[in-house]
PDB file of C-alpha atoms in Angstrom:
ATOM      1  CA  MET A   1      27.011  -9.691 -23.292  1.00 45.00           C
ATOM      2  CA  SER A   2      26.224  -5.805 -23.464  1.00 49.00           C
ATOM      3  CA  GLY A   3      23.056  -6.544 -21.576  1.00 48.00           C
ATOM      4  CA  GLN A   4      24.872  -8.191 -18.667  1.00 56.00           C
ATOM      5  CA  ASN A   5      27.399  -5.331 -18.597  1.00 79.00           C
ATOM      6  CA  CYS A   6      24.444  -2.819 -17.613  1.00 76.00           C
ATOM      7  CA  LEU A   7      24.257  -4.284 -14.099  1.00 70.00           C
ATOM      8  CA  VAL A   8      28.171  -4.099 -13.699  1.00 71.00           C
ATOM      9  CA  THR A   9      28.071  -0.469 -15.370  1.00 72.00           C
ATOM     10  CA  ASN A  10      24.990   0.382 -13.247  1.00 73.00           C
ATOM     11  CA  GLU A  11      22.624   1.957 -16.109  1.00 77.00           C
ATOM     12  CA  TRP A  12      19.725   3.530 -15.348  1.00 80.00           C
ATOM     13  CA  ILE A  13      17.540   1.489 -18.187  1.00 80.00           C
ATOM     14  CA  CYS A  14      18.968  -2.405 -17.550  1.00 77.00           C
ATOM     15  CA  GLY A  15      17.191  -5.442 -19.154  1.00 78.00           C
ATOM     16  CA  GLU A  16      19.296  -7.661 -17.332  1.00 78.00           C
ATOM     17  CA  TYR A  17      17.634  -6.411 -14.263  1.00 75.00           C
ATOM     18  CA  LEU A  18      13.929  -7.032 -15.519  1.00 82.00           C
ATOM     19  CA  ARG A  19      15.313 -10.549 -15.854  1.00 82.00           C
ATOM     20  CA  THR A  20      17.101 -11.574 -13.129  1.00 81.00           C
ATOM     21  CA  ARG A  21      15.008  -9.659 -10.528  1.00 80.00           C
ATOM     22  CA  GLY A  22      11.438 -10.243 -12.104  1.00 80.00           C
ATOM     23  CA  GLN A  23      10.045 -12.295  -9.852  1.00 84.00           C
ATOM     24  CA  GLU A  24      11.318  -9.468  -6.857  1.00 85.00           C
ATOM     25  CA  LEU A  25       9.549  -6.760  -8.887  1.00 87.00           C
ATOM     26  CA  VAL A  26       6.237  -9.086  -8.741  1.00 89.00           C
ATOM     27  CA  ASP A  27       6.165  -9.480  -5.213  1.00 88.00           C
ATOM     28  CA  ALA A  28       6.807  -5.537  -4.347  1.00 88.00           C
ATOM     29  CA  THR A  29       3.863  -4.778  -6.684  1.00 90.00           C
ATOM     30  CA  VAL A  30       1.774  -7.101  -5.078  1.00 92.00           C
ATOM     31  CA  GLN A  31       2.436  -6.013  -1.631  1.00 90.00           C
ATOM     32  CA  HIS A  32       2.159  -2.436  -2.806  1.00 91.00           C
ATOM     33  CA  VAL A  33      -1.295  -3.425  -4.372  1.00 93.00           C
ATOM     34  CA  LEU A  34      -2.712  -5.187  -1.354  1.00 93.00           C
ATOM     35  CA  ILE A  35      -1.616  -2.298   1.131  1.00 92.00           C
ATOM     36  CA  THR A  36      -3.357   0.085  -1.162  1.00 92.00           C
ATOM     37  CA  VAL A  37      -6.933  -1.498  -1.563  1.00 94.00           C
ATOM     38  CA  VAL A  38      -6.830  -2.803   1.985  1.00 94.00           C
ATOM     39  CA  SER A  39      -6.120   0.993   3.233  1.00 93.00           C
ATOM     40  CA  VAL A  40      -8.407   2.459   1.195  1.00 93.00           C
ATOM     41  CA  ALA A  41     -11.133  -0.034   1.661  1.00 94.00           C
ATOM     42  CA  LEU A  42     -10.856   0.136   5.253  1.00 95.00           C
ATOM     43  CA  GLY A  43     -10.677   3.992   5.105  1.00 93.00           C
ATOM     44  CA  LEU A  44     -14.191   3.953   3.249  1.00 93.00           C
ATOM     45  CA  LEU A  45     -15.505   2.141   5.843  1.00 94.00           C
ATOM     46  CA  VAL A  46     -14.547   4.102   8.582  1.00 93.00           C
ATOM     47  CA  ALA A  47     -15.270   7.420   6.653  1.00 92.00           C
ATOM     48  CA  LEU A  48     -18.973   6.403   5.820  1.00 91.00           C
ATOM     49  CA  PRO A  49     -20.081   6.237   9.724  1.00 91.00           C
ATOM     50  CA  LEU A  50     -18.129   9.620  10.629  1.00 91.00           C
ATOM     51  CA  ALA A  51     -19.864  11.469   7.396  1.00 90.00           C
ATOM     52  CA  LEU A  52     -23.307  10.399   8.425  1.00 90.00           C
ATOM     53  CA  LEU A  53     -22.869  11.462  11.846  1.00 90.00           C
ATOM     54  CA  ALA A  54     -21.226  15.032  10.808  1.00 88.00           C
ATOM     55  CA  ARG A  55     -24.228  15.169   8.587  1.00 87.00           C
ATOM     56  CA  ARG A  56     -26.550  14.399  11.269  1.00 86.00           C
ATOM     57  CA  SER A  57     -25.530  16.834  13.676  1.00 80.00           C
ATOM     58  CA  ARG A  58     -23.268  20.341  13.484  1.00 81.00           C
ATOM     59  CA  ALA A  59     -21.737  19.557  17.143  1.00 83.00           C
ATOM     60  CA  PHE A  60     -19.941  16.550  15.626  1.00 85.00           C
ATOM     61  CA  ALA A  61     -19.425  17.942  12.031  1.00 85.00           C
ATOM     62  CA  GLY A  62     -16.717  20.669  13.550  1.00 86.00           C
ATOM     63  CA  PRO A  63     -14.608  18.077  15.322  1.00 89.00           C
ATOM     64  CA  ILE A  64     -14.773  15.216  12.914  1.00 89.00           C
ATOM     65  CA  LEU A  65     -13.705  17.458  10.000  1.00 89.00           C
ATOM     66  CA  GLY A  66     -11.094  19.221  12.165  1.00 91.00           C
ATOM     67  CA  ILE A  67      -9.514  16.200  13.322  1.00 89.00           C
ATOM     68  CA  THR A  68      -9.422  14.499  10.311  1.00 88.00           C
ATOM     69  CA  THR A  69      -7.892  17.738   8.845  1.00 90.00           C
ATOM     70  CA  ILE A  70      -5.139  17.674  11.180  1.00 90.00           C
ATOM     71  CA  LEU A  71      -4.326  14.155  10.577  1.00 88.00           C
ATOM     72  CA  TYR A  72      -3.839  14.587   6.965  1.00 88.00           C
ATOM     73  CA  THR A  73      -0.914  17.441   7.717  1.00 88.00           C
ATOM     74  CA  ILE A  74       0.687  15.306  10.274  1.00 87.00           C
ATOM     75  CA  PRO A  75       4.103  14.328   8.001  1.00 87.00           C
ATOM     76  CA  SER A  76       4.144  10.501   7.333  1.00 83.00           C
ATOM     77  CA  LEU A  77       7.364   9.819   9.159  1.00 83.00           C
ATOM     78  CA  ALA A  78       6.024  11.284  12.214  1.00 86.00           C
ATOM     79  CA  MET A  79       2.726   9.610  11.701  1.00 87.00           C
ATOM     80  CA  PHE A  80       4.465   6.108  11.484  1.00 86.00           C
ATOM     81  CA  SER A  81       6.131   7.174  14.331  1.00 85.00           C
ATOM     82  CA  LEU A  82       3.503   7.841  16.577  1.00 87.00           C
ATOM     83  CA  LEU A  83       1.880   4.635  15.873  1.00 88.00           C
ATOM     84  CA  LEU A  84       4.969   2.154  16.472  1.00 86.00           C
ATOM     85  CA  PRO A  85       4.476   1.605  19.893  1.00 86.00           C
ATOM     86  CA  VAL A  86       0.750   0.563  19.115  1.00 85.00           C
ATOM     87  CA  PHE A  87       1.526  -1.876  16.197  1.00 85.00           C
ATOM     88  CA  GLY A  88       5.277  -2.390  15.971  1.00 83.00           C
ATOM     89  CA  LEU A  89       7.011  -2.889  12.940  1.00 81.00           C
ATOM     90  CA  SER A  90       4.251  -4.377  10.617  1.00 84.00           C
ATOM     91  CA  ALA A  91       1.887  -3.811   7.998  1.00 86.00           C
ATOM     92  CA  SER A  92      -0.397  -2.834  10.505  1.00 88.00           C
ATOM     93  CA  LEU A  93       1.238   0.155  11.199  1.00 90.00           C
ATOM     94  CA  VAL A  94       1.666   1.420   7.506  1.00 90.00           C
ATOM     95  CA  VAL A  95      -2.155   0.194   6.771  1.00 92.00           C
ATOM     96  CA  THR A  96      -3.384   2.387   9.814  1.00 91.00           C
ATOM     97  CA  GLY A  97      -1.503   5.254   8.703  1.00 91.00           C
ATOM     98  CA  LEU A  98      -2.569   5.181   5.184  1.00 92.00           C
ATOM     99  CA  VAL A  99      -6.456   4.907   6.446  1.00 93.00           C
ATOM    100  CA  LEU A 100      -5.875   7.935   8.742  1.00 92.00           C
ATOM    101  CA  TYR A 101      -4.594   9.937   5.770  1.00 91.00           C
ATOM    102  CA  SER A 102      -7.726   8.729   3.702  1.00 91.00           C
ATOM    103  CA  LEU A 103     -10.335   9.942   6.022  1.00 91.00           C
ATOM    104  CA  THR A 104     -10.042  13.452   5.202  1.00 89.00           C
ATOM    105  CA  ILE A 105     -10.652  13.097   1.430  1.00 91.00           C
ATOM    106  CA  LEU A 106     -13.196  10.375   1.764  1.00 92.00           C
ATOM    107  CA  VAL A 107     -15.168  12.312   4.586  1.00 91.00           C
ATOM    108  CA  ARG A 108     -15.479  15.578   2.711  1.00 91.00           C
ATOM    109  CA  ASN A 109     -16.270  13.797  -0.663  1.00 92.00           C
ATOM    110  CA  ILE A 110     -19.277  11.903   0.763  1.00 90.00           C
ATOM    111  CA  LEU A 111     -20.369  14.898   2.980  1.00 90.00           C
ATOM    112  CA  ALA A 112     -20.210  16.610  -0.869  1.00 88.00           C
ATOM    113  CA  GLY A 113     -21.860  13.863  -2.236  1.00 87.00           C
ATOM    114  CA  LEU A 114     -24.810  13.580   0.122  1.00 86.00           C
ATOM    115  CA  ALA A 115     -25.705  17.357  -0.023  1.00 86.00           C
ATOM    116  CA  SER A 116     -25.908  17.375  -3.811  1.00 85.00           C
ATOM    117  CA  VAL A 117     -29.145  14.613  -3.636  1.00 84.00           C
ATOM    118  CA  PRO A 118     -31.957  16.585  -5.234  1.00 84.00           C
ATOM    119  CA  GLU A 119     -34.438  17.343  -1.871  1.00 84.00           C
ATOM    120  CA  GLU A 120     -37.231  16.394  -4.305  1.00 84.00           C
ATOM    121  CA  ALA A 121     -35.751  12.833  -4.486  1.00 83.00           C
ATOM    122  CA  ARG A 122     -35.723  12.751  -0.945  1.00 84.00           C
ATOM    123  CA  GLU A 123     -39.349  13.908  -0.487  1.00 84.00           C
ATOM    124  CA  ALA A 124     -40.334  11.322  -3.508  1.00 86.00           C
ATOM    125  CA  ALA A 125     -38.918   8.480  -1.190  1.00 83.00           C
ATOM    126  CA  ARG A 126     -40.659   9.305   2.102  1.00 84.00           C
ATOM    127  CA  GLY A 127     -43.972   9.900   0.110  1.00 83.00           C
ATOM    128  CA  MET A 128     -43.119   6.223  -0.883  1.00 84.00           C
ATOM    129  CA  GLY A 129     -42.748   4.976   2.554  1.00 81.00           C
ATOM    130  CA  TYR A 130     -39.040   5.188   2.843  1.00 78.00           C
ATOM    131  CA  GLY A 131     -37.467   4.801   6.336  1.00 82.00           C
ATOM    132  CA  PRO A 132     -33.862   6.796   6.960  1.00 80.00           C
ATOM    133  CA  TRP A 133     -31.891   3.835   6.657  1.00 85.00           C
ATOM    134  CA  ARG A 134     -33.760   2.687   3.237  1.00 84.00           C
ATOM    135  CA  LEU A 135     -33.675   6.510   2.003  1.00 84.00           C
ATOM    136  CA  LEU A 136     -29.786   6.409   2.981  1.00 84.00           C
ATOM    137  CA  TRP A 137     -28.910   3.087   1.000  1.00 86.00           C
ATOM    138  CA  GLU A 138     -31.525   3.200  -1.942  1.00 81.00           C
ATOM    139  CA  VAL A 139     -31.378   7.007  -2.561  1.00 83.00           C
ATOM    140  CA  GLU A 140     -29.227   9.119  -1.278  1.00 84.00           C
ATOM    141  CA  LEU A 141     -25.937   6.858  -1.460  1.00 83.00           C
ATOM    142  CA  PRO A 142     -26.559   5.847  -5.188  1.00 85.00           C
ATOM    143  CA  LEU A 143     -27.247   9.664  -5.942  1.00 85.00           C
ATOM    144  CA  SER A 144     -23.878  10.630  -4.102  1.00 85.00           C
ATOM    145  CA  LEU A 145     -21.621   8.127  -6.059  1.00 85.00           C
ATOM    146  CA  PRO A 146     -20.159  10.555  -8.621  1.00 86.00           C
ATOM    147  CA  ALA A 147     -18.453  12.788  -5.579  1.00 87.00           C
ATOM    148  CA  LEU A 148     -18.072   9.579  -3.255  1.00 89.00           C
ATOM    149  CA  LEU A 149     -16.004   7.732  -5.965  1.00 89.00           C
ATOM    150  CA  GLY A 150     -14.258  10.821  -6.999  1.00 89.00           C
ATOM    151  CA  GLY A 151     -13.107  10.953  -3.699  1.00 89.00           C
ATOM    152  CA  VAL A 152     -12.117   7.396  -3.513  1.00 91.00           C
ATOM    153  CA  ARG A 153      -9.868   7.853  -6.809  1.00 91.00           C
ATOM    154  CA  ILE A 154      -8.215  10.902  -4.965  1.00 91.00           C
ATOM    155  CA  ALA A 155      -7.703   8.826  -2.368  1.00 91.00           C
ATOM    156  CA  THR A 156      -6.363   5.544  -4.041  1.00 93.00           C
ATOM    157  CA  VAL A 157      -3.785   7.804  -5.918  1.00 92.00           C
ATOM    158  CA  SER A 158      -2.587   9.567  -2.881  1.00 90.00           C
ATOM    159  CA  THR A 159      -2.395   6.296  -0.964  1.00 91.00           C
ATOM    160  CA  VAL A 160      -0.462   4.460  -3.828  1.00 91.00           C
ATOM    161  CA  ALA A 161       2.389   7.313  -3.323  1.00 88.00           C
ATOM    162  CA  LEU A 162       2.337   7.598   0.428  1.00 88.00           C
ATOM    163  CA  THR A 163       2.823   3.429   0.605  1.00 88.00           C
ATOM    164  CA  THR A 164       6.282   3.778  -0.595  1.00 87.00           C
ATOM    165  CA  VAL A 165       7.015   5.448   2.747  1.00 86.00           C
ATOM    166  CA  GLY A 166       6.143   2.321   4.435  1.00 84.00           C
ATOM    167  CA  ALA A 167       9.613   1.141   3.358  1.00 84.00           C
ATOM    168  CA  ILE A 168      11.092   2.427   6.501  1.00 83.00           C
ATOM    169  CA  VAL A 169       9.188  -0.484   8.326  1.00 82.00           C
ATOM    170  CA  ASP A 170      10.109  -2.943   5.215  1.00 81.00           C
ATOM    171  CA  TYR A 171       6.309  -2.584   4.330  1.00 83.00           C
ATOM    172  CA  GLY A 172       6.424  -0.332   1.559  1.00 82.00           C
ATOM    173  CA  GLY A 173       5.923  -2.385  -1.735  1.00 83.00           C
ATOM    174  CA  LEU A 174       7.789  -0.894  -4.346  1.00 86.00           C
ATOM    175  CA  GLY A 175       8.816   1.882  -1.814  1.00 84.00           C
ATOM    176  CA  THR A 176      10.925  -0.720  -0.216  1.00 86.00           C
ATOM    177  CA  LEU A 177      12.738  -1.330  -3.583  1.00 86.00           C
ATOM    178  CA  ILE A 178      13.405   2.198  -4.011  1.00 87.00           C
ATOM    179  CA  LEU A 179      14.671   2.851  -0.807  1.00 85.00           C
ATOM    180  CA  ASP A 180      17.363  -0.264  -1.100  1.00 85.00           C
ATOM    181  CA  GLY A 181      18.009   1.041  -4.551  1.00 80.00           C
ATOM    182  CA  LEU A 182      19.078   4.623  -2.941  1.00 83.00           C
ATOM    183  CA  ASP A 183      21.099   3.121  -0.096  1.00 81.00           C
ATOM    184  CA  THR A 184      23.021   1.113  -2.302  1.00 82.00           C
ATOM    185  CA  THR A 185      23.241   3.705  -5.724  1.00 79.00           C
ATOM    186  CA  PHE A 186      21.430   1.178  -7.704  1.00 79.00           C
ATOM    187  CA  LYS A 187      20.182   2.765 -10.531  1.00 79.00           C
ATOM    188  CA  ALA A 188      18.035   0.328 -12.494  1.00 80.00           C
ATOM    189  CA  GLN A 189      16.291  -0.560  -9.433  1.00 82.00           C
ATOM    190  CA  VAL A 190      15.649   2.982  -8.172  1.00 85.00           C
ATOM    191  CA  LEU A 191      14.003   3.990 -11.939  1.00 88.00           C
ATOM    192  CA  THR A 192      12.179   0.471 -12.521  1.00 86.00           C
ATOM    193  CA  ALA A 193      10.321   0.366  -9.045  1.00 87.00           C
ATOM    194  CA  SER A 194       9.545   4.455  -9.383  1.00 89.00           C
ATOM    195  CA  VAL A 195       8.024   3.684 -13.058  1.00 91.00           C
ATOM    196  CA  LEU A 196       5.975   1.081 -12.028  1.00 91.00           C
ATOM    197  CA  CYS A 197       4.636   3.051  -9.047  1.00 91.00           C
ATOM    198  CA  VAL A 198       3.454   5.552 -11.625  1.00 92.00           C
ATOM    199  CA  VAL A 199       2.001   3.056 -13.570  1.00 92.00           C
ATOM    200  CA  LEU A 200       0.316   1.966 -10.694  1.00 91.00           C
ATOM    201  CA  ALA A 201      -1.215   5.070  -9.877  1.00 92.00           C
ATOM    202  CA  ILE A 202      -2.377   5.852 -13.451  1.00 93.00           C
ATOM    203  CA  LEU A 203      -3.854   2.420 -13.985  1.00 93.00           C
ATOM    204  CA  ALA A 204      -5.590   2.712 -10.305  1.00 92.00           C
ATOM    205  CA  ASP A 205      -7.116   6.374 -11.592  1.00 91.00           C
ATOM    206  CA  VAL A 206      -8.308   4.922 -15.042  1.00 93.00           C
ATOM    207  CA  LEU A 207      -9.734   1.869 -13.469  1.00 92.00           C
ATOM    208  CA  LEU A 208     -11.585   3.674 -10.777  1.00 90.00           C
ATOM    209  CA  LEU A 209     -12.712   6.348 -13.263  1.00 89.00           C
ATOM    210  CA  GLY A 210     -14.201   3.440 -15.707  1.00 88.00           C
ATOM    211  CA  LEU A 211     -16.145   2.018 -12.362  1.00 87.00           C
ATOM    212  CA  GLN A 212     -17.215   5.474 -11.843  1.00 85.00           C
ATOM    213  CA  ARG A 213     -18.616   5.904 -15.748  1.00 85.00           C
ATOM    214  CA  LEU A 214     -20.020   2.611 -15.377  1.00 86.00           C
ATOM    215  CA  LEU A 215     -22.020   2.903 -12.159  1.00 81.00           C
ATOM    216  CA  THR A 216     -23.165   6.730 -13.054  1.00 78.00           C
ATOM    217  CA  PRO A 217     -24.509   6.441 -16.241  1.00 79.00           C
ATOM    218  CA  TRP A 218     -27.013   9.503 -15.996  1.00 73.00           C
ATOM    219  CA  THR A 219     -24.062  11.947 -15.367  1.00 71.00           C
ATOM    220  CA  ARG A 220     -23.105  11.577 -19.188  1.00 68.00           C
ATOM    221  CA  ALA A 221     -26.668  12.278 -20.265  1.00 60.00           C
ATOM    222  CA  ARG A 222     -27.267  14.871 -22.238  1.00 54.00           C
ATOM    223  CA  ARG A 223     -30.587  17.098 -22.212  1.00 52.00           C
ATOM    224  CA  PRO A 224     -32.024  17.425 -25.420  1.00 49.00           C
ATOM    225  CA  ARG A 225     -32.389  20.445 -27.119  1.00 53.00           C
ATOM    226  CA  SER A 226     -36.108  21.377 -27.465  1.00 44.00           C
ATOM    227  CA  PRO A 227     -37.687  21.755 -31.153  1.00 46.00           C
ATOM    228  CA  VAL A 228     -38.326  25.356 -30.482  1.00 43.00           C
ATOM    229  CA  ALA A 229     -34.594  25.810 -29.428  1.00 43.00           C
ATOM    230  CA  GLN A 230     -33.327  24.020 -32.821  1.00 47.00           C
ATOM    231  CA  SER A 231     -35.679  25.732 -35.343  1.00 43.00           C
ATOM    232  CA  ALA A 232     -35.794  29.669 -33.998  1.00 44.00           C
ATOM    233  CA  PRO A 233     -33.459  31.559 -35.684  1.00 48.00           C
ATOM    234  CA  ALA A 234     -30.315  33.274 -33.852  1.00 47.00           C
ATOM    235  CA  ALA A 235     -31.810  36.696 -32.612  1.00 47.00           C
ATOM    236  CA  ARG A 236     -30.064  39.499 -34.543  1.00 48.00           C
ATOM    237  CA  PRO A 237     -29.461  43.204 -32.887  1.00 47.00           C
ATOM    238  CA  ASP A 238     -31.899  45.616 -34.064  1.00 50.00           C
ATOM    239  CA  PRO A 239     -29.993  48.365 -35.589  1.00 42.00           C
ATOM    240  CA  ALA A 240     -32.309  51.317 -34.067  1.00 42.00           C
ATOM    241  CA  GLU A 241     -31.246  49.982 -30.681  1.00 41.00           C
ATOM    242  CA  ALA A 242     -27.579  50.589 -31.605  1.00 39.00           C
ATOM    243  CA  ILE A 243     -28.278  54.330 -32.344  1.00 35.00           C
TER     244      ILE A 243
END
């Protein structure tokens, strides 16, 4: 009886809410995850050619970096309002806005990753007869994975948070439950949906970090100490030099 009363008394923590609204929470979580995954995947597909174009010529680098930065500074409500005449009240509206927000993070990290590739690796590949595209896909992109995946992690966590704003058009996943709960002062719904958003962000970051460590084992390799360095005693100051 006390479990049922928590809904009546509108408690923040209510087990009865979880029991009676479990399917609603699952549906909202699935929508949240799908919107996040699709947005980040499309953002990566758009960011990669933009980064390659920016690297190819400084004439393109300035406008690309400038425009993506400006897009990131637009408030989310304003962004969705600007896209509304094109996409209407749909999931495409939310996904497009999230893709635009992810570009500044992804483009810059891809460029940083490509810039970190050792020039000797490129020269060795060219000496083996690699053309530009083979050099990119088999040498440069694999070696730039640490920075690239770092950008994907940041973009994913950011997208998990921004997806909630899609609640204004009823495509916000858990954000829709949060907004509805705020409108009706439904404390258990607000708290539960908010906690699930945080859990999703942490889980996504941990999974992507694991993927990054799996795909980039060389970043964890420790440089072995030389036998000379291991056996040599620590240098002691010469008393004569201190006088």
